[in-house]
mmCIF file of C-alpha atoms in Angstrom:
data_model
loop_
_atom_site.group_PDB
_atom_site.id
_atom_site.type_symbol
_atom_site.label_atom_id
_atom_site.label_comp_id
_atom_site.label_asym_id
_atom_site.label_seq_id
_atom_site.Cartn_x
_atom_site.Cartn_y
_atom_site.Cartn_z
ATOM 1 C CA MET B 617 0.000 0.000 0.000
ATOM 2 C CA MET B 618 1.445 3.333 -1.049
ATOM 3 C CA VAL B 619 1.543 6.044 1.618
ATOM 4 C CA ARG B 620 0.883 9.538 0.325
ATOM 5 C CA GLU B 621 3.851 11.779 0.918
ATOM 6 C CA LYS B 622 3.130 14.779 3.146
ATOM 7 C CA VAL B 623 3.608 18.069 1.315
ATOM 8 C CA GLN B 624 6.017 20.399 3.040
ATOM 9 C CA MET B 625 4.472 23.792 3.833
ATOM 10 C CA LYS B 626 6.647 26.195 1.901
ATOM 11 C CA LYS B 627 6.405 28.236 -1.270
ATOM 12 C CA ILE B 628 6.483 26.191 -4.455
ATOM 13 C CA ASP B 629 9.378 27.435 -6.531
ATOM 14 C CA ASN B 630 8.124 26.114 -9.899
ATOM 15 C CA ALA B 631 5.610 28.626 -11.314
ATOM 16 C CA SER B 632 3.606 26.049 -13.274
ATOM 17 C CA ALA B 633 3.349 23.695 -10.320
ATOM 18 C CA ARG B 634 2.387 26.638 -8.113
ATOM 19 C CA LYS B 635 -0.491 27.601 -10.442
ATOM 20 C CA VAL B 636 -1.757 24.014 -10.608
ATOM 21 C CA THR B 637 -1.637 23.691 -6.811
ATOM 22 C CA PHE B 638 -3.420 27.020 -6.403
ATOM 23 C CA SER B 639 -6.219 25.959 -8.695
ATOM 24 C CA LYS B 640 -6.693 22.612 -6.959
ATOM 25 C CA ARG B 641 -6.544 24.034 -3.435
ATOM 26 C CA ARG B 642 -8.892 26.899 -4.341
ATOM 27 C CA ARG B 643 -11.548 24.519 -5.622
ATOM 28 C CA GLY B 644 -11.101 22.341 -2.539
ATOM 29 C CA LEU B 645 -11.416 25.362 -0.248
ATOM 30 C CA PHE B 646 -14.606 26.535 -1.946
ATOM 31 C CA LYS B 647 -16.014 22.995 -1.718
ATOM 32 C CA LYS B 648 -15.300 22.849 2.025
ATOM 33 C CA ALA B 649 -16.887 26.261 2.497
ATOM 34 C CA GLU B 650 -20.023 25.079 0.703
ATOM 35 C CA GLU B 651 -20.166 21.931 2.844
ATOM 36 C CA LEU B 652 -19.780 24.021 6.010
ATOM 37 C CA SER B 653 -22.610 26.287 4.900
ATOM 38 C CA VAL B 654 -24.976 23.401 4.138
ATOM 39 C CA LEU B 655 -24.149 21.224 7.119
ATOM 40 C CA CYS B 656 -24.125 23.988 9.731
ATOM 41 C CA ASP B 657 -26.600 26.473 8.187
ATOM 42 C CA ALA B 658 -23.952 29.189 8.300
ATOM 43 C CA ASP B 659 -23.285 32.186 6.101
ATOM 44 C CA VAL B 660 -19.831 31.636 4.615
ATOM 45 C CA ALA B 661 -17.843 33.948 2.383
ATOM 46 C CA VAL B 662 -14.369 33.297 1.017
ATOM 47 C CA ILE B 663 -12.250 35.853 -0.854
ATOM 48 C CA ILE B 664 -8.978 34.882 -2.523
ATOM 49 C CA PHE B 665 -6.489 36.937 -4.504
ATOM 50 C CA SER B 666 -4.018 35.002 -6.572
ATOM 51 C CA SER B 667 -0.335 35.916 -6.808
ATOM 52 C CA ASN B 668 -1.028 37.983 -9.927
ATOM 53 C CA GLY B 669 -3.934 39.858 -8.238
ATOM 54 C CA LYS B 670 -6.854 37.957 -9.727
ATOM 55 C CA LEU B 671 -9.973 37.808 -7.511
ATOM 56 C CA PHE B 672 -11.761 34.552 -6.679
ATOM 57 C CA GLN B 673 -14.676 34.468 -4.258
ATOM 58 C CA TYR B 674 -17.399 32.225 -2.908
ATOM 59 C CA SER B 675 -20.442 33.134 -0.823
ATOM 60 C CA SER B 676 -23.247 30.937 0.438
ATOM 61 C CA SER B 677 -25.661 33.869 0.098
ATOM 62 C CA SER B 678 -24.842 37.405 -1.004
ATOM 63 C CA MET B 679 -21.235 38.521 -0.718
ATOM 64 C CA GLU B 680 -22.349 42.140 -0.128
ATOM 65 C CA GLU B 681 -24.670 41.142 2.736
ATOM 66 C CA VAL B 682 -22.009 39.028 4.393
ATOM 67 C CA LEU B 683 -19.473 41.864 4.138
ATOM 68 C CA GLU B 684 -22.012 44.360 5.488
ATOM 69 C CA ARG B 685 -22.743 42.114 8.461
ATOM 70 C CA ARG B 686 -19.021 41.756 9.073
ATOM 71 C CA ASN B 687 -18.488 45.547 9.045
ATOM 72 C CA LEU B 688 -21.447 46.106 11.377
ATOM 73 C CA HIS B 689 -20.099 43.513 13.787
ATOM 74 C CA SER B 690 -16.699 45.228 13.815
ATOM 75 C CA LYS B 691 -18.307 48.591 14.594
ATOM 76 C CA ASN B 692 -20.255 47.057 17.497
ATOM 77 C CA LEU B 693 -17.056 45.594 18.892
ATOM 78 C CA GLU B 694 -15.399 49.001 18.738
ATOM 79 C CA LYS B 695 -18.326 50.545 20.622
ATOM 80 C CA LEU B 696 -18.072 47.879 23.297
ATOM 81 C CA ASN B 697 -14.353 48.431 23.685
ATOM 82 C CA GLN B 698 -14.764 52.218 23.938
ATOM 83 C CA PRO B 699 -16.781 53.483 26.946
ATOM 84 C CA SER B 700 -19.631 55.784 26.110
ATOM 85 C CA LEU B 701 -19.585 59.456 27.018
ATOM 86 C CA GLU B 702 -22.429 58.997 29.489
ATOM 87 C CA LEU B 703 -20.615 56.175 31.271
ATOM 88 C CA GLN B 704 -17.461 58.250 31.384
ATOM 89 C CA LEU B 705 -19.361 61.146 32.976
ATOM 90 C CA VAL B 706 -20.836 58.828 35.598
ATOM 91 C CA GLU B 707 -17.398 57.444 36.436
ATOM 92 C CA ASP B 708 -15.933 60.943 36.704
ATOM 93 C CA THR B 709 -18.764 62.022 39.025
ATOM 94 C CA ASN B 710 -18.331 58.975 41.253
ATOM 95 C CA TYR B 711 -14.594 59.558 41.413
ATOM 96 C CA ALA B 712 -15.110 63.202 42.379
ATOM 97 C CA ASN B 713 -17.608 62.262 45.100
ATOM 98 C CA LEU B 714 -15.304 59.620 46.516
ATOM 99 C CA SER B 715 -12.362 62.018 46.508
ATOM 100 C CA LYS B 716 -14.428 64.620 48.338
ATOM 101 C CA GLU B 717 -15.576 62.089 50.935
ATOM 102 C CA VAL B 718 -12.013 60.884 51.519
ATOM 103 C CA ALA B 719 -10.841 64.467 52.037
ATOM 104 C CA GLU B 720 -13.650 65.152 54.535
ATOM 105 C CA ARG B 721 -12.944 61.944 56.472
ATOM 106 C CA THR B 722 -9.241 62.749 56.561
ATOM 107 C CA LEU B 723 -9.891 66.258 57.914
ATOM 108 C CA GLN B 724 -12.289 64.856 60.515
ATOM 109 C CA LEU B 725 -9.679 62.351 61.669
ATOM 110 C CA ARG B 726 -7.036 65.061 61.978
ATOM 111 C CA ARG B 727 -9.364 67.226 64.065
ATOM 112 C CA LEU B 728 -10.086 64.257 66.352
ATOM 113 C CA ARG B 729 -6.323 64.096 66.891
ATOM 114 C CA GLY B 730 -6.318 67.808 67.789
ATOM 115 C CA GLU B 731 -4.954 69.038 64.476
ATOM 116 C CA GLU B 732 -6.220 71.720 62.068
ATOM 117 C CA LEU B 733 -8.676 73.240 64.559
ATOM 118 C CA GLN B 734 -8.292 76.748 63.242
ATOM 119 C CA GLY B 735 -11.441 78.318 61.851
ATOM 120 C CA LEU B 736 -13.851 76.186 63.921
ATOM 121 C CA SER B 737 -16.682 77.925 65.710
ATOM 122 C CA ILE B 738 -17.653 77.383 69.355
ATOM 123 C CA GLU B 739 -20.489 75.075 68.316
ATOM 124 C CA GLU B 740 -18.214 73.012 66.102
ATOM 125 C CA LEU B 741 -15.619 72.726 68.855
ATOM 126 C CA HIS B 742 -18.359 71.690 71.278
ATOM 127 C CA GLN B 743 -19.539 68.967 68.894
ATOM 128 C CA LEU B 744 -15.944 67.800 68.477
ATOM 129 C CA GLU B 745 -15.551 67.655 72.253
ATOM 130 C CA LYS B 746 -18.724 65.584 72.608
ATOM 131 C CA SER B 747 -17.480 63.199 69.937
ATOM 132 C CA LEU B 748 -14.165 62.795 71.734
ATOM 133 C CA GLU B 749 -15.898 62.188 75.071
ATOM 134 C CA ALA B 750 -18.192 59.593 73.537
ATOM 135 C CA GLY B 751 -15.275 57.875 71.876
ATOM 136 C CA LEU B 752 -13.252 57.962 75.100
ATOM 137 C CA SER B 753 -16.126 56.430 77.079
ATOM 138 C CA ARG B 754 -16.393 53.605 74.555
ATOM 139 C CA VAL B 755 -12.651 53.046 74.759
ATOM 140 C CA VAL B 756 -12.770 52.939 78.586
ATOM 141 C CA ALA B 757 -15.725 50.521 78.507
ATOM 142 C CA LYS B 758 -13.918 48.264 76.051
ATOM 143 C CA LYS B 759 -10.765 48.406 78.155
ATOM 144 C CA GLY B 760 -12.740 47.385 81.267
ATOM 145 C CA GLU B 761 -14.321 44.520 79.363
ATOM 146 C CA VAL B 762 -10.926 43.256 78.230
ATOM 147 C CA ILE B 763 -9.509 43.520 81.771
ATOM 148 C CA MET B 764 -12.469 41.594 83.246
ATOM 149 C CA ASN B 765 -12.062 38.877 80.655
ATOM 150 C CA GLU B 766 -8.371 38.555 81.506
ATOM 151 C CA ILE B 767 -9.181 38.413 85.264
ATOM 152 C CA TYR B 768 -11.768 35.715 84.662
ATOM 153 C CA HIS B 769 -9.237 33.775 82.593
ATOM 154 C CA PHE B 770 -6.597 34.016 85.341
ATOM 155 C CA GLN B 771 -9.144 32.939 87.980
ATOM 156 C CA GLU B 772 -10.014 29.875 85.963
ATOM 157 C CA LYS B 773 -6.315 29.108 85.543
ATOM 158 C CA GLU B 774 -5.717 29.567 89.303
ATOM 159 C CA ALA B 775 -8.621 27.249 90.192
ATOM 160 C CA LYS B 776 -7.283 24.619 87.832
ATOM 161 C CA LEU B 777 -3.793 24.849 89.366
ATOM 162 C CA MET B 778 -5.218 24.559 92.902
ATOM 163 C CA GLU B 779 -7.176 21.496 91.877
ATOM 164 C CA GLU B 780 -4.043 19.912 90.435
ATOM 165 C CA ASN B 781 -2.118 20.741 93.667
ATOM 166 C CA ASP B 782 -4.830 19.061 95.774
ATOM 167 C CA LYS B 783 -4.601 15.933 93.649
ATOM 168 C CA LEU B 784 -0.809 15.868 94.005
ATOM 169 C CA ARG B 785 -1.081 16.383 97.802
ATOM 170 C CA GLN B 786 -3.500 13.473 98.106
ATOM 171 C CA GLU B 787 -1.230 11.239 96.036
ATOM 172 C CA LEU B 788 1.761 12.146 98.226
ATOM 173 C CA LEU B 789 -0.292 11.409 101.374
ATOM 174 C CA LEU B 790 -1.259 7.981 100.048
ATOM 175 C CA ILE B 791 2.379 7.205 99.221
ATOM 176 C CA SER B 792 3.490 8.305 102.717
ATOM 177 C CA ASN B 793 0.844 6.157 104.441
ATOM 178 C CA ALA B 794 1.815 3.159 102.322
ATOM 179 C CA ARG B 795 5.473 3.585 103.353
ATOM 180 C CA LYS B 796 4.530 3.808 107.056
ATOM 181 C CA ARG B 797 2.510 0.591 106.862
ATOM 182 C CA THR B 798 5.412 -1.170 105.162
ATOM 183 C CA ILE B 799 7.870 -0.071 107.894
ATOM 184 C CA GLY B 800 5.410 -1.122 110.667
ATOM 185 C CA ASP B 801 4.936 -4.586 109.222
ATOM 186 C CA ALA B 802 8.698 -5.057 109.010
ATOM 187 C CA GLY B 803 9.115 -4.060 112.721
ATOM 188 C CA ASP B 804 6.467 -6.506 113.910
ATOM 189 C CA ASN B 805 8.098 -9.394 112.080
ATOM 190 C CA GLY B 806 11.479 -8.594 113.730
ATOM 191 C CA GLU B 807 10.070 -8.636 117.271
ATOM 192 C CA SER B 808 8.390 -12.021 116.713
ATOM 193 C CA SER B 809 11.684 -13.570 115.538
ATOM 194 C CA GLU B 810 13.565 -12.247 118.532
ATOM 195 C CA SER B 811 11.016 -13.674 120.999
ATOM 196 C CA THR B 812 11.187 -17.045 119.327
ATOM 197 C CA ASN B 813 14.986 -17.110 119.567
ATOM 198 C CA ILE B 814 14.886 -16.247 123.277
ATOM 199 C CA CYS B 815 12.438 -19.060 123.991
ATOM 200 C CA ASN B 816 14.511 -21.567 122.044
ATOM 201 C CA SER B 817 17.701 -20.615 123.884
ATOM 202 C CA ALA B 818 16.019 -20.981 127.292
ATOM 203 C CA GLY B 819 14.797 -24.497 126.548
ATOM 204 C CA SER B 820 11.489 -26.195 127.261
ATOM 205 C CA PRO B 821 9.978 -26.420 130.829
ATOM 206 C CA GLU B 822 10.477 -30.191 130.849
ATOM 207 C CA ASP B 823 14.208 -29.816 130.265
ATOM 208 C CA TYR B 824 14.417 -27.303 133.103
ATOM 209 C CA GLU B 825 12.618 -29.584 135.560
ATOM 210 C CA SER B 826 14.765 -32.626 134.619
ATOM 211 C CA SER B 827 17.912 -30.615 135.163
ATOM 212 C CA GLY B 828 16.701 -29.489 138.594
ATOM 213 C CA ALA B 829 15.809 -33.010 139.665
ATOM 214 C CA SER B 830 19.182 -34.296 138.638
ATOM 215 C CA LEU B 831 20.862 -31.679 140.729
ATOM 216 C CA LYS B 832 18.767 -32.560 143.797
ATOM 217 C CA LEU B 833 19.518 -36.342 143.558
ATOM 218 C CA GLY B 834 23.152 -35.833 142.974
ATOM 219 C CA LEU B 835 23.062 -37.774 139.830
ATOM 220 C CA PRO B 836 25.654 -37.172 137.201
#
């Protein structure tokens, strides 16, 4: 079976061969475009200029309509890529409002720190003082809450440590009592052995009486 040799993608140097290939490929391209149009119900338009400037074209409908649709689509894309004047005005207004709000908040923060107070009236200074007092009271309340939480945490920790100390004290007491009982049992066993040895060394009562009788009779 012969395998078709793959054509290398480069310009064909021979002019005659190049024209023949162009003609064949052009017809094949137009055929594929027609198949695509029929199979997929698509509007297809193909425009080809040969090397000598000759025009070849194929269109599934009207070439002018397809080109007009293409131009209209390009214009719509340009409109989408370029923001409208109205949208630009809205963005500029929002930016200006945000900049103004940032400047006001920054000035308010500086005045709360005691800066840039010049030009304020008595009423404005009074309102600023009330704001500072309210903020200070909230800070003091929050500080007290944090301190109470820390105290409660330390109390819990202290109670837990005391409980662990009680357990350790009880364990030490049990160990001490066990040692005392062991020493007491050992002492009792020693006294019993000593008594038994004394009795054995003294002899039985019968031996004592026999010895005494022998002495009285003068027997050897």
